[in-house]
Tab-separated table of C-alpha atoms in Angstrom:
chain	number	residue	atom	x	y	z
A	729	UNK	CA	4.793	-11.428	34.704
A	730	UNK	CA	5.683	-15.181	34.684
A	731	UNK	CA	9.603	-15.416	34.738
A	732	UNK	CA	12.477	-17.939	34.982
A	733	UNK	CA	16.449	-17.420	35.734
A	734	UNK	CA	19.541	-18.545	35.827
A	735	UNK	CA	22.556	-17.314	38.241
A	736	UNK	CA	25.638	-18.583	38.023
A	737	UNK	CA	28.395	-18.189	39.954
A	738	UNK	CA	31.848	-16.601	39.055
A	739	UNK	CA	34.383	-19.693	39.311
A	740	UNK	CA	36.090	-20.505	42.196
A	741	UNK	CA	40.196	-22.318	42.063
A	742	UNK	CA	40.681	-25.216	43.480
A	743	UNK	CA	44.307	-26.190	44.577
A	744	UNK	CA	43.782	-29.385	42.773
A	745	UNK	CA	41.346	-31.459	40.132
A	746	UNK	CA	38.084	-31.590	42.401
A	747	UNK	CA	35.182	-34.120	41.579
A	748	UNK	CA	32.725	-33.837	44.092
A	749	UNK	CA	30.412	-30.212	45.157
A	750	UNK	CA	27.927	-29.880	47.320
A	751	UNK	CA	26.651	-26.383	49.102
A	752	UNK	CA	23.719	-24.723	51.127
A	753	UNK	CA	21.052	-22.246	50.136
A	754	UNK	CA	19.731	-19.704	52.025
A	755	UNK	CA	16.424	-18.329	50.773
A	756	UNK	CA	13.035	-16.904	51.279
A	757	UNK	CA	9.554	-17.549	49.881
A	758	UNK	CA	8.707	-13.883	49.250
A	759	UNK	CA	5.180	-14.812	47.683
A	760	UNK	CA	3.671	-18.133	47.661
A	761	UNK	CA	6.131	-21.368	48.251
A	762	UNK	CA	8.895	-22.437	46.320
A	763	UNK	CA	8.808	-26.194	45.351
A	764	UNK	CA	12.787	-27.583	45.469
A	765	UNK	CA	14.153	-29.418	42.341
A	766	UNK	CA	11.400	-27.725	40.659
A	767	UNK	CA	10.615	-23.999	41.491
A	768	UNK	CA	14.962	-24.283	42.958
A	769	UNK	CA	17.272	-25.921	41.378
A	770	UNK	CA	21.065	-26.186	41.784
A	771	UNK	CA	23.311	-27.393	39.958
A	772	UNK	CA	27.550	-27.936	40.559
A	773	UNK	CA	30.261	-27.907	37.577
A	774	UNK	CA	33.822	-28.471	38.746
A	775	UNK	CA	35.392	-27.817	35.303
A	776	UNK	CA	34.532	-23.891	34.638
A	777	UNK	CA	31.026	-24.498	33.914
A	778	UNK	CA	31.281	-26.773	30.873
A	779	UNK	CA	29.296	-29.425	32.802
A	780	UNK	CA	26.803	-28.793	35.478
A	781	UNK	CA	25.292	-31.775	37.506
A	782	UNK	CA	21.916	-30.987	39.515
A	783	UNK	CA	22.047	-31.509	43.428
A	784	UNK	CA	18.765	-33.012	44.999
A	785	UNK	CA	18.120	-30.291	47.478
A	786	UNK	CA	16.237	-31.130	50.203
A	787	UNK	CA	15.235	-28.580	53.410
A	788	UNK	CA	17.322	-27.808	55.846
A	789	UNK	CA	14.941	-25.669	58.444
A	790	UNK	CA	14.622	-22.295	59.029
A	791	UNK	CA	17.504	-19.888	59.307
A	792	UNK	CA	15.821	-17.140	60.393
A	793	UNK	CA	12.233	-15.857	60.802
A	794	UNK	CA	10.886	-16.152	57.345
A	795	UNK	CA	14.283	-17.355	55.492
A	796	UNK	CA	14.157	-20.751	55.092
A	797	UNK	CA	17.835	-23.113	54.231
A	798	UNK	CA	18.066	-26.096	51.603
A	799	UNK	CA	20.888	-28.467	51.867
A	800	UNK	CA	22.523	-29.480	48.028
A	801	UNK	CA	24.329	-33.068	48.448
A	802	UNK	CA	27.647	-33.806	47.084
A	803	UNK	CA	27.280	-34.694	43.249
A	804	UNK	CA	30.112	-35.927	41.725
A	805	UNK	CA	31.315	-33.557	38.722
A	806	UNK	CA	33.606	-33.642	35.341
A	807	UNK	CA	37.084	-33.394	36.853
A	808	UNK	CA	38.629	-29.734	37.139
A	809	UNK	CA	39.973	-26.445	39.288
A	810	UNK	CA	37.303	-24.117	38.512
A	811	UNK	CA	34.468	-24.299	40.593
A	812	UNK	CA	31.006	-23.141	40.272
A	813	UNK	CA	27.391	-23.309	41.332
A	814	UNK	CA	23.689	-23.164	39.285
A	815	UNK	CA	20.865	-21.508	40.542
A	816	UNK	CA	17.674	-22.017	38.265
A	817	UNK	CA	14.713	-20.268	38.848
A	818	UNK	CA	10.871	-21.670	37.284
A	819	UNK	CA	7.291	-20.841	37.892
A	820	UNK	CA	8.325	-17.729	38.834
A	821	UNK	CA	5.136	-15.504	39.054
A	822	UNK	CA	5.043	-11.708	40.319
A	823	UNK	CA	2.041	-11.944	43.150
A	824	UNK	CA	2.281	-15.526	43.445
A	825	UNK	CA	5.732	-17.344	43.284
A	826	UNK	CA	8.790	-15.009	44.162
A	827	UNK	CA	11.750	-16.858	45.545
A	828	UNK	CA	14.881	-14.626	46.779
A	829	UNK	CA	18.213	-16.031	47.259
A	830	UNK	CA	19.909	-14.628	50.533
A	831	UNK	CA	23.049	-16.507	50.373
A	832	UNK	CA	24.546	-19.450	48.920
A	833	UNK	CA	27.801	-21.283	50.176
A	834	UNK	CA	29.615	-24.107	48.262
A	835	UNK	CA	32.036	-27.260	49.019
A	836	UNK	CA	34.382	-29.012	47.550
């Protein structure tokens, strides 16, 4: 079955209005290879999610044998305390494309 996704995060407070988010991805290509900014996307909103702004990720090396890390710049995002982070899954495929998330951490 082909498949897409999205997983977004629960929001985190900030102490004050935040405009910039960047994070880190950990993740593994359980079948086939996941493309980033295509197949793996993420995404930042510092106001509760009603604005999300795309990261370019770009790899970051291996982590571990077979999980793999992607690096999200800082993108600067609609003024707020509630932070949160995008995840979007494409081309998803079972068999051929299967990317699994592992662990995900976030800056602001």
């Amino acid at each position: 079955a082909n498949a897409t996704g999205t997983l977004i995060s629960s929001s985190q407070t900030a102490h004050a209005s935040q405009t910039k988010a960047s994070g880190v991805v950990i993740y593994k290509n359980n079948e086939g290879t996941a493309t980033l900014n295509t197949d793996l996307k993420m995404y930042f909103s510092c106001d509760g999610g009603s604005n999300f702004t795309q990261s370019t990720m770009t790899a970051a090396g291996t982590f571990s044998t077979g999980i793999l890390m992607a690096k999200a710049p800082e993108v600067t995002c609609t003024a707020g305390t509630a932070i949160q982070y995008k995840l979007v899954f494409a081309n998803q495929s079972s068999g051929s494309k299967e990317t699994q998330i592992h662990a995900v951490g976030m800056n602001y």
